[in-house]
PDB file of C-alpha atoms in Angstrom:
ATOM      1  CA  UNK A 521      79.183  89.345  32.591  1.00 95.00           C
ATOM      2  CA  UNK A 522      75.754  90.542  32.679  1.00 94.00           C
ATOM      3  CA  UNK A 523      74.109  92.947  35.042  1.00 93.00           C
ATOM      4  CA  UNK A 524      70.635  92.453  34.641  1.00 91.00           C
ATOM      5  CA  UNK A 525      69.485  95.908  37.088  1.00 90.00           C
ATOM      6  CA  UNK A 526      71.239  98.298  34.555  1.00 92.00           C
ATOM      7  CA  UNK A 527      71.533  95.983  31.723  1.00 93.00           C
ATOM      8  CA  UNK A 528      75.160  97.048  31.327  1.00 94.00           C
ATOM      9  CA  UNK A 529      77.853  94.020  30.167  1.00 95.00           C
ATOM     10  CA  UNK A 530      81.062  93.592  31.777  1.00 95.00           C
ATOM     11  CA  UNK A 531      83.644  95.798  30.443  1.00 95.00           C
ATOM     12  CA  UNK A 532      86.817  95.888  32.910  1.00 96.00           C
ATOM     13  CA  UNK A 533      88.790  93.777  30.167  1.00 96.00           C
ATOM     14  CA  UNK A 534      92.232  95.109  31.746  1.00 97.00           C
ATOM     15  CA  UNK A 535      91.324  94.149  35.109  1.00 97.00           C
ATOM     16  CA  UNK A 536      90.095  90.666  33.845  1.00 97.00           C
ATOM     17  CA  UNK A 537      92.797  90.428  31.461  1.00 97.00           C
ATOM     18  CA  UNK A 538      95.583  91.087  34.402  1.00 97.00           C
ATOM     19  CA  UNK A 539      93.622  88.105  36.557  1.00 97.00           C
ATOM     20  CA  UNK A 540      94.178  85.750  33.961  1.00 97.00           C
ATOM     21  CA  UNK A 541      97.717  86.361  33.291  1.00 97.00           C
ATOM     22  CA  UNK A 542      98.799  86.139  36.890  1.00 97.00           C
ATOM     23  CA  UNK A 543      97.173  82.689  36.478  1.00 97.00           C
ATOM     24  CA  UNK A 544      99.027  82.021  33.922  1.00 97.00           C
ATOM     25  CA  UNK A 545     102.059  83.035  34.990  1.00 97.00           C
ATOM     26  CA  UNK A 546     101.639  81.075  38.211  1.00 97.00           C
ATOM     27  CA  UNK A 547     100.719  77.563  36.137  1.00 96.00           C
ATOM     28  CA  UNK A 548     104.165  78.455  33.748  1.00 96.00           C
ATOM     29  CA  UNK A 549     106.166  78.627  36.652  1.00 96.00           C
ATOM     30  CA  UNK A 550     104.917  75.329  38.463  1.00 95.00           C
ATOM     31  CA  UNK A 551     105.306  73.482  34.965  1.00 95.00           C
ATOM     32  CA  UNK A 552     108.692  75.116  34.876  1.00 95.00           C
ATOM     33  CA  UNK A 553     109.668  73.835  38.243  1.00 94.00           C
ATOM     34  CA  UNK A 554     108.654  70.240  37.056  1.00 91.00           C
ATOM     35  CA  UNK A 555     111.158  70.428  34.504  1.00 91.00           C
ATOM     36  CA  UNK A 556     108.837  71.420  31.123  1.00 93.00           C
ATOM     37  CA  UNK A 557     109.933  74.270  28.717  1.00 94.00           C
ATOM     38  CA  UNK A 558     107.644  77.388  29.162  1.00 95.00           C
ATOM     39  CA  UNK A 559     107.146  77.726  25.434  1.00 95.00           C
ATOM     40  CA  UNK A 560     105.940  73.902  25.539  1.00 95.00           C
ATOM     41  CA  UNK A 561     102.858  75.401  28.093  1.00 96.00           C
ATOM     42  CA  UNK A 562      99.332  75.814  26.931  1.00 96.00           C
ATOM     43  CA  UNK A 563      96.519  77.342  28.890  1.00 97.00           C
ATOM     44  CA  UNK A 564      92.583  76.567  29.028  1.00 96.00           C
ATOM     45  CA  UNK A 565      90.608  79.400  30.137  1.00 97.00           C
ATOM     46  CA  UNK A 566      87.433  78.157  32.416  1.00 97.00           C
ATOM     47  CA  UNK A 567      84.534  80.223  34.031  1.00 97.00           C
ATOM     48  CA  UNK A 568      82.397  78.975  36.543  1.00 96.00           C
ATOM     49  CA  UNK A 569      79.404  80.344  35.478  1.00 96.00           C
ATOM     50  CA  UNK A 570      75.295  81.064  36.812  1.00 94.00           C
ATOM     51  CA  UNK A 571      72.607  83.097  35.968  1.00 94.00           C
ATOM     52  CA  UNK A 572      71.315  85.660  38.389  1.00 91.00           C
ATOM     53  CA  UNK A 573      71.105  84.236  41.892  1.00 83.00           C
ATOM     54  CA  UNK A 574      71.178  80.544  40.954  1.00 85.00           C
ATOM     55  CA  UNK A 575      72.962  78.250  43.601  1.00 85.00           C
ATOM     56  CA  UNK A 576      74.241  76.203  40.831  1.00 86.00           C
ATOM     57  CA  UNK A 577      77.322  77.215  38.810  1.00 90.00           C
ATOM     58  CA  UNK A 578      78.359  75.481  35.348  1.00 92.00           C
ATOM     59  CA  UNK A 579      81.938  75.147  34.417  1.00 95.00           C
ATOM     60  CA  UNK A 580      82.574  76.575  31.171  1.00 96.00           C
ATOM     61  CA  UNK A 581      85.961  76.009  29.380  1.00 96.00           C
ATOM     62  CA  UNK A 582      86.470  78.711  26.541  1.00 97.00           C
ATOM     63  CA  UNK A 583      88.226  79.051  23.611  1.00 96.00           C
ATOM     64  CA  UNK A 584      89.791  82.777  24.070  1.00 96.00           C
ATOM     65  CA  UNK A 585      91.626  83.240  26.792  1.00 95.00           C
ATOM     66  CA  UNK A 586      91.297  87.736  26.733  1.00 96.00           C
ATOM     67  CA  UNK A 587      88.982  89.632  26.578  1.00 96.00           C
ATOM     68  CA  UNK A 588      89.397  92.655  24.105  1.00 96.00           C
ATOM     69  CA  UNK A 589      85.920  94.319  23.461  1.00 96.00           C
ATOM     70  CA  UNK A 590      82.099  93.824  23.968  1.00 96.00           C
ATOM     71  CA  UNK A 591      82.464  90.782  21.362  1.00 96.00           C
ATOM     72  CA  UNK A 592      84.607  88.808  23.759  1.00 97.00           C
ATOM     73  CA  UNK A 593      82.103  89.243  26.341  1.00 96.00           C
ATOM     74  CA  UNK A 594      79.366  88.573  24.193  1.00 96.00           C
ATOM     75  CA  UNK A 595      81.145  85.123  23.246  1.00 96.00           C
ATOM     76  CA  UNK A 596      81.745  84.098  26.338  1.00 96.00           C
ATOM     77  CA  UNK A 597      78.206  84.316  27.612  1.00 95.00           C
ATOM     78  CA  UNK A 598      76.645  82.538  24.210  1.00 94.00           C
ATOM     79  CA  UNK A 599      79.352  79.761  25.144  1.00 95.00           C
ATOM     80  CA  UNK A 600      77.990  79.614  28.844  1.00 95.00           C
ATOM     81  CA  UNK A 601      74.271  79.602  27.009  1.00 92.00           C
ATOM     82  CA  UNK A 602      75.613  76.727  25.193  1.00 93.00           C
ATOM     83  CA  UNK A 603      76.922  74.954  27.834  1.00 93.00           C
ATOM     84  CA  UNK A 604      74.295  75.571  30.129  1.00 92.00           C
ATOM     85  CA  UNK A 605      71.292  74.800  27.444  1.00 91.00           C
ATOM     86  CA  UNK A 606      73.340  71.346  26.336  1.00 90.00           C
ATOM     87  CA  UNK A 607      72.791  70.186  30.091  1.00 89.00           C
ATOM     88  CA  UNK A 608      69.832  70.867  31.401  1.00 87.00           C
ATOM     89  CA  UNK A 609      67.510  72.228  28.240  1.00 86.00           C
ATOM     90  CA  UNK A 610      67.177  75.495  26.637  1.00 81.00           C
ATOM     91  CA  UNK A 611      64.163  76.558  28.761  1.00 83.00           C
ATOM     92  CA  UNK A 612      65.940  76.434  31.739  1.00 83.00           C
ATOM     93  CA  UNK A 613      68.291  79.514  30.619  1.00 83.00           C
ATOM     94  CA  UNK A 614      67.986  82.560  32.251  1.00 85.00           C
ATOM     95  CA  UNK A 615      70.306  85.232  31.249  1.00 87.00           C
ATOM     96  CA  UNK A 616      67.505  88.102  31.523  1.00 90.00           C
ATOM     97  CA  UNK A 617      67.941  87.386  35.397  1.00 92.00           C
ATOM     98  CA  UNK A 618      72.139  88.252  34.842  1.00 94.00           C
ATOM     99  CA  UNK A 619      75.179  86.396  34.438  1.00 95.00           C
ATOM    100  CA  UNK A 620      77.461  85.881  36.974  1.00 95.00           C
ATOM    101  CA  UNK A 621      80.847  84.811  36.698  1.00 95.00           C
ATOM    102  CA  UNK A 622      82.032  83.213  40.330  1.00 94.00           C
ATOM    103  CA  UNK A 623      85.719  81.407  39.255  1.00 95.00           C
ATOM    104  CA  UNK A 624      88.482  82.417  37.118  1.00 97.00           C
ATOM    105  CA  UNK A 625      90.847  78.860  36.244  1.00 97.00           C
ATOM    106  CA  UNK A 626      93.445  78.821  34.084  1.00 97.00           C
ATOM    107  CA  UNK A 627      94.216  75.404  33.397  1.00 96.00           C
ATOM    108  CA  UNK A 628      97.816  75.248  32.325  1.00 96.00           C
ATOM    109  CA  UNK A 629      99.475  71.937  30.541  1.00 95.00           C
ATOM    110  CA  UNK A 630     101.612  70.290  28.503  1.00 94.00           C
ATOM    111  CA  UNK A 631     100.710  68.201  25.710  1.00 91.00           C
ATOM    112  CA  UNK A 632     101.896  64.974  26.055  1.00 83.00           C
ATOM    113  CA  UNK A 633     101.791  61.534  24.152  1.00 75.00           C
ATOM    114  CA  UNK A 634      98.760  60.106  22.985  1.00 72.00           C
ATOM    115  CA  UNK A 635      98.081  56.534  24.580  1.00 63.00           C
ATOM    116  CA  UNK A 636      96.216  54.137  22.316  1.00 63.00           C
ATOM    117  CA  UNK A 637      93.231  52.872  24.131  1.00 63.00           C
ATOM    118  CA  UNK A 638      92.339  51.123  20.952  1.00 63.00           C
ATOM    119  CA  UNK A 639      94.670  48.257  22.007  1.00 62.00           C
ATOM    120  CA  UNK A 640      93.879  47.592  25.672  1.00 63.00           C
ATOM    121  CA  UNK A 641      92.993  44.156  24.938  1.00 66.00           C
ATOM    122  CA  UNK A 642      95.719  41.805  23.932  1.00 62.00           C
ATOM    123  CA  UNK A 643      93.716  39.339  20.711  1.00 67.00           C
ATOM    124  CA  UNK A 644      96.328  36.353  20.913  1.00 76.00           C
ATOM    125  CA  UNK A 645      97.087  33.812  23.488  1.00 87.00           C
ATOM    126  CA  UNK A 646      97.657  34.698  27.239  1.00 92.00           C
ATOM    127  CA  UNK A 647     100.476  32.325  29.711  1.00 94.00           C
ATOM    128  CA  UNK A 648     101.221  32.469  33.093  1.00 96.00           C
ATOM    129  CA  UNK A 649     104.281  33.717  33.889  1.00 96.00           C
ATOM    130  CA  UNK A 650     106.875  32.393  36.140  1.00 96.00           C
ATOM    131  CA  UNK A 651     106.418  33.117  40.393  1.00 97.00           C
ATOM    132  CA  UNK A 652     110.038  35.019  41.741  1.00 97.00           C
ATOM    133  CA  UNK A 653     108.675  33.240  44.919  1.00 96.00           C
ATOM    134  CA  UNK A 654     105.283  31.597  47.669  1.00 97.00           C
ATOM    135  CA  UNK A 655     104.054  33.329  49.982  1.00 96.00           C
ATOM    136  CA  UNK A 656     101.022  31.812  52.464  1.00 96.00           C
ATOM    137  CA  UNK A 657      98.843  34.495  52.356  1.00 95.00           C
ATOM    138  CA  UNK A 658      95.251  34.565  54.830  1.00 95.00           C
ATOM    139  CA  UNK A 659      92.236  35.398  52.187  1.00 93.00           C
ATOM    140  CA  UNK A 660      88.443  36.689  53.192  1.00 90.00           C
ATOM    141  CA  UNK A 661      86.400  33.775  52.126  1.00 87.00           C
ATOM    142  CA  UNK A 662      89.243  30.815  52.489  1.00 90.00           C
ATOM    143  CA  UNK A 663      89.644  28.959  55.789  1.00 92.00           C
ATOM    144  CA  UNK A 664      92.822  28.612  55.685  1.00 94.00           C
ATOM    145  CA  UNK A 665      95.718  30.074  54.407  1.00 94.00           C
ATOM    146  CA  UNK A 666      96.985  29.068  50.226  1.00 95.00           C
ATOM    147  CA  UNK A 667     100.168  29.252  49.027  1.00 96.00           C
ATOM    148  CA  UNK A 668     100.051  32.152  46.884  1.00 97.00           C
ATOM    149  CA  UNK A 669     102.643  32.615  44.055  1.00 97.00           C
ATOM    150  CA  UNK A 670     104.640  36.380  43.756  1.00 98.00           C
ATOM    151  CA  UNK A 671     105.366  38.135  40.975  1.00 97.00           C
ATOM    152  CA  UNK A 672     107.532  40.950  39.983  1.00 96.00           C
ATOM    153  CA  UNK A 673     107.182  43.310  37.667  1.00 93.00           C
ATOM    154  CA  UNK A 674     108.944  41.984  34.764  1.00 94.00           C
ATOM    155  CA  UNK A 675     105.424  39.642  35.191  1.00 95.00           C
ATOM    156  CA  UNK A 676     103.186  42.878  33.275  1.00 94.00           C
ATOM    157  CA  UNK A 677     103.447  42.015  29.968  1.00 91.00           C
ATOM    158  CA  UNK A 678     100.400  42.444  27.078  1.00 87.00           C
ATOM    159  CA  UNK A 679     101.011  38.662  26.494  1.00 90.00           C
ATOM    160  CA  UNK A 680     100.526  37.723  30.275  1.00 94.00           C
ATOM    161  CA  UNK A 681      97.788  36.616  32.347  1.00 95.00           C
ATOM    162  CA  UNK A 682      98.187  36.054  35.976  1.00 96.00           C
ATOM    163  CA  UNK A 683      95.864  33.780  37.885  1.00 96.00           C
ATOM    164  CA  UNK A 684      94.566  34.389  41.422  1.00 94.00           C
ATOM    165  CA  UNK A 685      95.582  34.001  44.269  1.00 97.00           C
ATOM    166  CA  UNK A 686      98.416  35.841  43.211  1.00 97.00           C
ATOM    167  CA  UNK A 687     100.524  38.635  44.487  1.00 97.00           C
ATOM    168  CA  UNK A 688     102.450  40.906  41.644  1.00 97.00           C
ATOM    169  CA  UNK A 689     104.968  43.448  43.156  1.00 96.00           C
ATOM    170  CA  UNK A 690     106.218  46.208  41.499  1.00 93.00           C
ATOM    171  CA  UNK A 691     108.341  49.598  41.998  1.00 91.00           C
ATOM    172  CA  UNK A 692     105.223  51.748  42.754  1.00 88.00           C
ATOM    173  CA  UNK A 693     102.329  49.139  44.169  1.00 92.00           C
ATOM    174  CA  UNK A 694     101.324  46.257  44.781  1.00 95.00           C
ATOM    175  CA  UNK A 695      98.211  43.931  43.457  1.00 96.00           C
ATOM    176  CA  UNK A 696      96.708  41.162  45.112  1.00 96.00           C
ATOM    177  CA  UNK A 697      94.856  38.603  42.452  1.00 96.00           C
ATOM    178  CA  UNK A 698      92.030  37.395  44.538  1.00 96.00           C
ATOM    179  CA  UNK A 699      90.906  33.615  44.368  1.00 95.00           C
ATOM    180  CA  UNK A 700      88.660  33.331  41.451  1.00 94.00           C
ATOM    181  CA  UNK A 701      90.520  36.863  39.543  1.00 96.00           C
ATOM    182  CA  UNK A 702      93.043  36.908  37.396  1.00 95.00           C
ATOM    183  CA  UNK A 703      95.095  39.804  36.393  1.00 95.00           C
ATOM    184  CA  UNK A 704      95.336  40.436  32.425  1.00 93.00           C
ATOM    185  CA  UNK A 705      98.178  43.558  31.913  1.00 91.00           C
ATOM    186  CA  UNK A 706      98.379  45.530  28.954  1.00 86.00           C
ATOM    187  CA  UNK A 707     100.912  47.048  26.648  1.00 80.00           C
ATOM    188  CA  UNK A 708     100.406  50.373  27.868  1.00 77.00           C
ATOM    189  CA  UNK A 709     101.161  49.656  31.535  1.00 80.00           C
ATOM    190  CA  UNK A 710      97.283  49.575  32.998  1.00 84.00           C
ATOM    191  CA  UNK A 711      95.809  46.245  34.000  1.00 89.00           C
ATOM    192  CA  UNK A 712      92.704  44.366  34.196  1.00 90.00           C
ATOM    193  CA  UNK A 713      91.356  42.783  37.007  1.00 92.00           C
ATOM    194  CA  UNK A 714      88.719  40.030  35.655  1.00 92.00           C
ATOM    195  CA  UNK A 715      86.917  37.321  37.593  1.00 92.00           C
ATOM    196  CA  UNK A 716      86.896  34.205  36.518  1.00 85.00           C
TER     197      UNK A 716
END
């Protein structure tokens, strides 16, 4: 972005310009494979960024995603200042040594829905479910083995709480309640593992 021996800024905007669309063109057609519409795609432009012959780079997302003219440059390299300054102090910025751009990512996505996090934690009372079946299961700390009720997965709801030892299958895992846990599941689909 910055040579510091002829004090010249980058100016190859096609050639930059052409690296970033291939990117892009290569996230599209993943997304596209996966099912999305291309005109639902969105791209993040991201530099990996260091000043002269630093070890360390800083990742750098942007808010352009071209480069057009000396402003663009200029932009990007007060964002890496920015970025750079924010993490490890202003005095440690060294563009007079030049700015070096190592990585080129194009982070392509889709937006998708919004969970609340706001409502992780379920304010009324909790029950125990009912077990689909026992199994005697061997645990760490226990001498010998407890009959340990199983769950399924109709057993995750925001109003449930599930007591260890306790085994809770589902489609995609299974969790093992340890004596002394419990499992608490929310309304979003995560769980919490508590100890007693």
């Amino acid at each position: 972005m910055y040579n510091a021996t002829n004090r010249g800024l980058y100016d190859s905007y096609d050639e930059f310009n052409a690296i970033v669309e291939e990117l892009e063109a290569r996230g599209r057609e993943d997304l596209v494979r996966q099912g999305f519409a291309p005109e639902d795609v969105r791209y993040r432009l991201e530099l990996d960024m260091r000043y002269g012959n630093q070890l360390l780079t800083q990742a750098v997302p942007l808010d352009i995603t071209r480069m057009h003219g000396v402003g663009d440059v200029l932009h990007m390299i007060k964002t890496f200042g920015d970025v750079y300054s924010h993490r490890f102090g202003a005095s440690c910025a060294a563009p007079e040594a030049g700015i070096r751009v190592g990585t080129v990512r194009v982070a392509s996505y889709v937006e998708g829905d919004k969970v609340a996090f706001d409502s992780l934690e379920h304010g009324g009372a909790r029950t125990v479910p009912e077990a689909v079946g026992i199994r005697r299961v061997h645990f760490v700390d226990e001498l010998q083995p407890l009959d340990t009720p199983v769950y399924d997965r109709t057993a995750l709801t925001g109003e449930a709480v599930i007591p260890g030892p306790a085994i809770v299958t589902t489609e995609t895992t299974t969790f093992l309640v340890e004596p002394g846990w419990r499992l608490e599941p929310t309304a979003q689909g995560a769980v919490w593992f508590l100890q007693d």
